């Protein structure tokens, strides 16, 4: 049986680092400062945006046959690719080296819950910018704050085509004969808060889409609100009116998001999703009820909710009920080997692709590229197929010596990796291995 401290480190983190478990219990890892981002800072939004602006200009110049434009275009495209690989190495290094891995797991959970995906290959670094700007700073605040930050971020507005949504009755809509795009409204209700089919109708989706008109991405890459694009008048969503006969305001949208974060359907949907992700694909209803109770008592305080999650008796059940997703599997393996994050961020782009992101994709999880806004599938059987398991075994056979030499003796490593959780049968099998 896996010791309780080791079990907690695996269930709410990435397991031991070279045989050493985190000093703090998961519940204690969320109250301090987020020190790992000082050690491994992210790619600045301004840097990526500046390079994208230059890339778009170079592409136009190339089309216009401007002398030298083709080389400039190729160079900037290569630089944007390098920014993506640097951002990926930073994300992995943070998870591998963090002394508060529960925080890192929560960053990944919420980034998946509020999934976005780059529209073009050259924009892939913007996903890490979005996570650092709209997810990471809010995971220990209130859910209302996190919901607002993610929903109103330029990355989300672009991904779900909100920038194309214009009120049909607005000045711009009438002048250009343009209309609504319901993508953000639908996913906001269906995925990010209430849950599929829970407490809303198509009329609510349409009314919310009208309320959201006016949101756009400014030329400098920030979020802006343009009343001339917004549908005039009040909208009724989920039985409440937002706005008035006066000019549309972004504060009406913010008021709606604040109410939406407190809806009972939202509370139960997100509580269940947390329990599924960290504990079991079929969680004990008592665990969900406990999280709902804490949520209601604290007005959606995520630190309190996630603390309660890690301390609940169900979460300490030694029965293992989850399969690590490929990102988590690779990070856990790196930690078990004692790989230092500083060495990871120094990897070149080809080794990053060959040893980390390529295998991750072959295991079924292309880095930061879920197929849709619903993020990655949770069910264990989705991740443990014959082909994907073969890929994990192949990676485990070939990759460790790339990151640590000499490798530890396998008979010692089994306890390093499982922090005393290996049973006698497993130890015997390892000792007999070729």
mmCIF file of N, CA, C and O in Angstrom, residues 334-395:
data_model
loop_
_atom_site.group_PDB
_atom_site.id
_atom_site.type_symbol
_atom_site.label_atom_id
_atom_site.label_comp_id
_atom_site.label_asym_id
_atom_site.label_seq_id
_atom_site.Cartn_x
_atom_site.Cartn_y
_atom_site.Cartn_z
ATOM 1 N N UNK A 334 10.226 12.777 -14.997
ATOM 2 C CA UNK A 334 11.370 13.682 -14.837
ATOM 3 C C UNK A 334 11.649 13.947 -13.358
ATOM 4 O O UNK A 334 12.800 13.985 -12.917
ATOM 5 N N UNK A 335 10.596 14.128 -12.585
ATOM 6 C CA UNK A 335 10.772 14.341 -11.151
ATOM 7 C C UNK A 335 11.359 13.094 -10.490
ATOM 8 O O UNK A 335 12.261 13.189 -9.650
ATOM 9 N N UNK A 336 10.853 11.937 -10.869
ATOM 10 C CA UNK A 336 11.354 10.703 -10.271
ATOM 11 C C UNK A 336 12.845 10.530 -10.544
ATOM 12 O O UNK A 336 13.600 10.048 -9.691
ATOM 13 N N UNK A 337 13.284 10.943 -11.720
ATOM 14 C CA UNK A 337 14.698 10.843 -12.080
ATOM 15 C C UNK A 337 15.556 11.927 -11.442
ATOM 16 O O UNK A 337 16.785 11.855 -11.480
ATOM 17 N N UNK A 338 14.894 12.957 -10.886
ATOM 18 C CA UNK A 338 15.646 14.061 -10.299
ATOM 19 C C UNK A 338 16.193 15.026 -11.338
ATOM 20 O O UNK A 338 17.213 15.698 -11.098
ATOM 21 N N UNK A 339 15.529 15.135 -12.483
ATOM 22 C CA UNK A 339 15.966 16.063 -13.529
ATOM 23 C C UNK A 339 15.710 17.490 -13.058
ATOM 24 O O UNK A 339 14.635 17.809 -12.568
ATOM 25 N N UNK A 340 16.697 18.342 -13.220
ATOM 26 C CA UNK A 340 16.571 19.732 -12.777
ATOM 27 C C UNK A 340 15.915 20.572 -13.864
ATOM 28 O O UNK A 340 16.244 20.450 -15.048
ATOM 29 N N UNK A 341 15.005 21.447 -13.457
ATOM 30 C CA UNK A 341 14.327 22.293 -14.417
ATOM 31 C C UNK A 341 15.261 23.205 -15.184
ATOM 32 O O UNK A 341 15.000 23.542 -16.345
ATOM 33 N N UNK A 342 16.370 23.600 -14.556
ATOM 34 C CA UNK A 342 17.322 24.469 -15.246
ATOM 35 C C UNK A 342 17.910 23.783 -16.472
ATOM 36 O O UNK A 342 18.195 24.434 -17.481
ATOM 37 N N UNK A 343 18.105 22.480 -16.402
ATOM 38 C CA UNK A 343 18.627 21.757 -17.560
ATOM 39 C C UNK A 343 17.564 21.642 -18.650
ATOM 40 O O UNK A 343 17.887 21.622 -19.848
ATOM 41 N N UNK A 344 16.300 21.575 -18.249
ATOM 42 C CA UNK A 344 15.221 21.472 -19.235
ATOM 43 C C UNK A 344 15.077 22.756 -20.043
ATOM 44 O O UNK A 344 14.891 22.712 -21.266
ATOM 45 N N UNK A 345 15.157 23.913 -19.391
ATOM 46 C CA UNK A 345 14.971 25.166 -20.130
ATOM 47 C C UNK A 345 16.135 25.441 -21.068
ATOM 48 O O UNK A 345 16.024 26.278 -21.975
ATOM 49 N N UNK A 346 17.250 24.742 -20.871
ATOM 50 C CA UNK A 346 18.411 24.928 -21.740
ATOM 51 C C UNK A 346 18.401 23.991 -22.951
ATOM 52 O O UNK A 346 19.277 24.081 -23.806
ATOM 53 N N UNK A 347 17.410 23.105 -23.022
ATOM 54 C CA UNK A 347 17.322 22.214 -24.175
ATOM 55 C C UNK A 347 17.136 23.020 -25.456
ATOM 56 O O UNK A 347 16.471 24.056 -25.462
ATOM 57 N N UNK A 348 17.683 22.533 -26.543
ATOM 58 C CA UNK A 348 17.414 23.144 -27.836
ATOM 59 C C UNK A 348 16.022 22.780 -28.324
ATOM 60 O O UNK A 348 15.348 21.909 -27.765
ATOM 61 N N UNK A 349 15.595 23.459 -29.374
ATOM 62 C CA UNK A 349 14.262 23.192 -29.901
ATOM 63 C C UNK A 349 14.123 21.777 -30.473
ATOM 64 O O UNK A 349 13.119 21.102 -30.192
ATOM 65 N N UNK A 350 15.076 21.278 -31.256
ATOM 66 C CA UNK A 350 14.932 19.890 -31.750
ATOM 67 C C UNK A 350 14.841 18.852 -30.638
ATOM 68 O O UNK A 350 13.961 17.978 -30.690
ATOM 69 N N UNK A 351 15.705 18.901 -29.586
ATOM 70 C CA UNK A 351 15.529 17.932 -28.492
ATOM 71 C C UNK A 351 14.198 18.102 -27.761
ATOM 72 O O UNK A 351 13.622 17.113 -27.285
ATOM 73 N N UNK A 352 13.720 19.340 -27.652
ATOM 74 C CA UNK A 352 12.424 19.556 -27.006
ATOM 75 C C UNK A 352 11.328 18.837 -27.772
ATOM 76 O O UNK A 352 10.453 18.190 -27.176
ATOM 77 N N UNK A 353 11.387 18.925 -29.083
ATOM 78 C CA UNK A 353 10.390 18.242 -29.913
ATOM 79 C C UNK A 353 10.569 16.724 -29.834
ATOM 80 O O UNK A 353 9.601 15.977 -29.684
ATOM 81 N N UNK A 354 11.814 16.273 -29.894
ATOM 82 C CA UNK A 354 12.089 14.831 -29.998
ATOM 83 C C UNK A 354 11.837 14.101 -28.681
ATOM 84 O O UNK A 354 11.288 13.004 -28.664
ATOM 85 N N UNK A 355 12.230 14.715 -27.571
ATOM 86 C CA UNK A 355 12.195 14.003 -26.294
ATOM 87 C C UNK A 355 10.971 14.325 -25.436
ATOM 88 O O UNK A 355 10.628 13.553 -24.554
ATOM 89 N N UNK A 356 10.317 15.469 -25.683
ATOM 90 C CA UNK A 356 9.220 15.896 -24.819
ATOM 91 C C UNK A 356 7.907 16.054 -25.581
ATOM 92 O O UNK A 356 6.963 15.299 -25.371
ATOM 93 N N UNK A 357 7.829 17.018 -26.476
ATOM 94 C CA UNK A 357 6.549 17.334 -27.100
ATOM 95 C C UNK A 357 6.125 16.281 -28.119
ATOM 96 O O UNK A 357 4.931 15.960 -28.213
ATOM 97 N N UNK A 358 7.076 15.734 -28.875
ATOM 98 C CA UNK A 358 6.733 14.681 -29.821
ATOM 99 C C UNK A 358 6.157 13.448 -29.140
ATOM 100 O O UNK A 358 5.066 12.988 -29.501
ATOM 101 N N UNK A 359 6.867 12.890 -28.145
ATOM 102 C CA UNK A 359 6.295 11.747 -27.425
ATOM 103 C C UNK A 359 4.959 12.055 -26.753
ATOM 104 O O UNK A 359 4.061 11.211 -26.729
ATOM 105 N N UNK A 360 4.835 13.266 -26.214
ATOM 106 C CA UNK A 360 3.577 13.657 -25.588
ATOM 107 C C UNK A 360 2.435 13.572 -26.591
ATOM 108 O O UNK A 360 1.336 13.068 -26.285
ATOM 109 N N UNK A 361 2.694 14.026 -27.808
ATOM 110 C CA UNK A 361 1.677 13.968 -28.853
ATOM 111 C C UNK A 361 1.360 12.528 -29.239
ATOM 112 O O UNK A 361 0.191 12.159 -29.415
ATOM 113 N N UNK A 362 2.396 11.681 -29.357
ATOM 114 C CA UNK A 362 2.176 10.279 -29.698
ATOM 115 C C UNK A 362 1.406 9.542 -28.603
ATOM 116 O O UNK A 362 0.710 8.557 -28.875
ATOM 117 N N UNK A 363 1.522 10.028 -27.373
ATOM 118 C CA UNK A 363 0.753 9.445 -26.275
ATOM 119 C C UNK A 363 -0.698 9.931 -26.279
ATOM 120 O O UNK A 363 -1.500 9.510 -25.436
ATOM 121 N N UNK A 364 -1.032 10.841 -27.202
ATOM 122 C CA UNK A 364 -2.417 11.274 -27.348
ATOM 123 C C UNK A 364 -2.722 12.668 -26.857
ATOM 124 O O UNK A 364 -3.887 13.075 -26.863
ATOM 125 N N UNK A 365 -1.691 13.429 -26.451
ATOM 126 C CA UNK A 365 -1.951 14.753 -25.890
ATOM 127 C C UNK A 365 -0.984 15.770 -26.518
ATOM 128 O O UNK A 365 0.034 16.124 -25.930
ATOM 129 N N UNK A 366 -1.328 16.234 -27.708
ATOM 130 C CA UNK A 366 -0.516 17.261 -28.349
ATOM 131 C C UNK A 366 -0.484 18.492 -27.451
ATOM 132 O O UNK A 366 -1.529 18.965 -26.996
ATOM 133 N N UNK A 367 0.705 18.994 -27.186
ATOM 134 C CA UNK A 367 0.876 20.045 -26.178
ATOM 135 C C UNK A 367 0.008 21.257 -26.473
ATOM 136 O O UNK A 367 0.075 21.851 -27.541
ATOM 137 N N UNK A 368 -0.850 21.609 -25.512
ATOM 138 C CA UNK A 368 -1.728 22.780 -25.567
ATOM 139 C C UNK A 368 -2.583 22.812 -26.824
ATOM 140 O O UNK A 368 -2.935 23.884 -27.309
ATOM 141 N N UNK A 369 -2.972 21.637 -27.301
ATOM 142 C CA UNK A 369 -3.780 21.585 -28.520
ATOM 143 C C UNK A 369 -4.938 20.602 -28.382
ATOM 144 O O UNK A 369 -5.047 19.629 -29.143
ATOM 145 N N UNK A 370 -5.824 20.809 -27.400
ATOM 146 C CA UNK A 370 -7.004 19.947 -27.331
ATOM 147 C C UNK A 370 -7.858 20.132 -28.580
ATOM 148 O O UNK A 370 -7.805 21.166 -29.245
ATOM 149 N N UNK A 371 -8.635 19.127 -28.897
ATOM 150 C CA UNK A 371 -9.410 19.160 -30.140
ATOM 151 C C UNK A 371 -10.510 20.213 -30.118
ATOM 152 O O UNK A 371 -10.956 20.677 -31.177
ATOM 153 N N UNK A 372 -10.973 20.580 -28.945
ATOM 154 C CA UNK A 372 -12.054 21.549 -28.870
ATOM 155 C C UNK A 372 -12.041 22.281 -27.551
ATOM 156 O O UNK A 372 -11.197 22.036 -26.680
ATOM 157 N N UNK A 373 -12.988 23.194 -27.359
ATOM 158 C CA UNK A 373 -13.032 23.989 -26.125
ATOM 159 C C UNK A 373 -13.389 23.195 -24.878
ATOM 160 O O UNK A 373 -13.318 23.739 -23.766
ATOM 161 N N UNK A 374 -13.776 21.930 -25.037
ATOM 162 C CA UNK A 374 -14.072 21.095 -23.874
ATOM 163 C C UNK A 374 -12.809 20.482 -23.275
ATOM 164 O O UNK A 374 -12.880 19.766 -22.275
ATOM 165 N N UNK A 375 -11.638 20.760 -23.856
ATOM 166 C CA UNK A 375 -10.389 20.302 -23.268
ATOM 167 C C UNK A 375 -10.165 18.812 -23.460
ATOM 168 O O UNK A 375 -10.739 18.170 -24.340
ATOM 169 N N UNK A 376 -9.317 18.260 -22.585
ATOM 170 C CA UNK A 376 -8.932 16.856 -22.700
ATOM 171 C C UNK A 376 -9.914 15.943 -21.974
ATOM 172 O O UNK A 376 -10.483 16.320 -20.945
ATOM 173 N N UNK A 377 -10.059 14.735 -22.481
ATOM 174 C CA UNK A 377 -10.924 13.722 -21.867
ATOM 175 C C UNK A 377 -10.292 13.245 -20.563
ATOM 176 O O UNK A 377 -9.077 13.100 -20.463
ATOM 177 N N UNK A 378 -11.114 12.990 -19.558
ATOM 178 C CA UNK A 378 -10.615 12.538 -18.262
ATOM 179 C C UNK A 378 -10.493 11.019 -18.157
ATOM 180 O O UNK A 378 -9.596 10.510 -17.502
ATOM 181 N N UNK A 379 -11.390 10.288 -18.790
ATOM 182 C CA UNK A 379 -11.497 8.844 -18.559
ATOM 183 C C UNK A 379 -10.170 8.129 -18.802
ATOM 184 O O UNK A 379 -9.487 8.356 -19.803
ATOM 185 N N UNK A 380 -9.814 7.242 -17.874
ATOM 186 C CA UNK A 380 -8.541 6.525 -17.944
ATOM 187 C C UNK A 380 -8.408 5.718 -19.226
ATOM 188 O O UNK A 380 -7.325 5.642 -19.819
ATOM 189 N N UNK A 381 -9.511 5.120 -19.683
ATOM 190 C CA UNK A 381 -9.425 4.274 -20.876
ATOM 191 C C UNK A 381 -9.080 5.078 -22.129
ATOM 192 O O UNK A 381 -8.617 4.510 -23.126
ATOM 193 N N UNK A 382 -9.282 6.381 -22.088
ATOM 194 C CA UNK A 382 -8.893 7.212 -23.230
ATOM 195 C C UNK A 382 -7.378 7.307 -23.354
ATOM 196 O O UNK A 382 -6.846 7.445 -24.461
ATOM 197 N N UNK A 383 -6.675 7.222 -22.231
ATOM 198 C CA UNK A 383 -5.219 7.424 -22.214
ATOM 199 C C UNK A 383 -4.431 6.112 -22.228
ATOM 200 O O UNK A 383 -3.277 6.098 -22.620
ATOM 201 N N UNK A 384 -5.054 5.042 -21.782
ATOM 202 C CA UNK A 384 -4.325 3.770 -21.695
ATOM 203 C C UNK A 384 -4.867 2.823 -22.764
ATOM 204 O O UNK A 384 -5.610 1.877 -22.484
ATOM 205 N N UNK A 385 -4.532 3.125 -24.011
ATOM 206 C CA UNK A 385 -4.840 2.231 -25.122
ATOM 207 C C UNK A 385 -3.567 1.445 -25.447
ATOM 208 O O UNK A 385 -2.471 1.838 -25.026
ATOM 209 N N UNK A 386 -3.661 0.333 -26.173
ATOM 210 C CA UNK A 386 -2.442 -0.429 -26.497
ATOM 211 C C UNK A 386 -1.366 0.423 -27.171
ATOM 212 O O UNK A 386 -0.183 0.334 -26.809
ATOM 213 N N UNK A 387 -1.762 1.252 -28.132
ATOM 214 C CA UNK A 387 -0.762 2.045 -28.844
ATOM 215 C C UNK A 387 -0.130 3.096 -27.936
ATOM 216 O O UNK A 387 1.089 3.282 -27.937
ATOM 217 N N UNK A 388 -0.965 3.786 -27.158
ATOM 218 C CA UNK A 388 -0.437 4.834 -26.291
ATOM 219 C C UNK A 388 0.393 4.249 -25.159
ATOM 220 O O UNK A 388 1.418 4.836 -24.765
ATOM 221 N N UNK A 389 0.002 3.094 -24.640
ATOM 222 C CA UNK A 389 0.791 2.449 -23.592
ATOM 223 C C UNK A 389 2.136 1.996 -24.151
ATOM 224 O O UNK A 389 3.174 2.132 -23.486
ATOM 225 N N UNK A 390 2.138 1.500 -25.384
ATOM 226 C CA UNK A 390 3.395 1.116 -26.012
ATOM 227 C C UNK A 390 4.316 2.319 -26.169
ATOM 228 O O UNK A 390 5.533 2.220 -25.985
ATOM 229 N N UNK A 391 3.727 3.477 -26.492
ATOM 230 C CA UNK A 391 4.524 4.701 -26.617
ATOM 231 C C UNK A 391 5.118 5.102 -25.265
ATOM 232 O O UNK A 391 6.285 5.512 -25.195
ATOM 233 N N UNK A 392 4.349 4.967 -24.205
ATOM 234 C CA UNK A 392 4.867 5.285 -22.870
ATOM 235 C C UNK A 392 6.039 4.360 -22.513
ATOM 236 O O UNK A 392 7.058 4.814 -21.983
ATOM 237 N N UNK A 393 5.872 3.085 -22.795
ATOM 238 C CA UNK A 393 6.937 2.132 -22.476
ATOM 239 C C UNK A 393 8.186 2.441 -23.291
ATOM 240 O O UNK A 393 9.305 2.439 -22.760
ATOM 241 N N UNK A 394 7.995 2.721 -24.575
ATOM 242 C CA UNK A 394 9.136 3.034 -25.441
ATOM 243 C C UNK A 394 9.855 4.286 -24.945
ATOM 244 O O UNK A 394 11.092 4.317 -24.880
ATOM 245 N N UNK A 395 9.102 5.306 -24.582
ATOM 246 C CA UNK A 395 9.708 6.543 -24.055
ATOM 247 C C UNK A 395 10.451 6.253 -22.748
ATOM 248 O O UNK A 395 11.571 6.731 -22.544
#
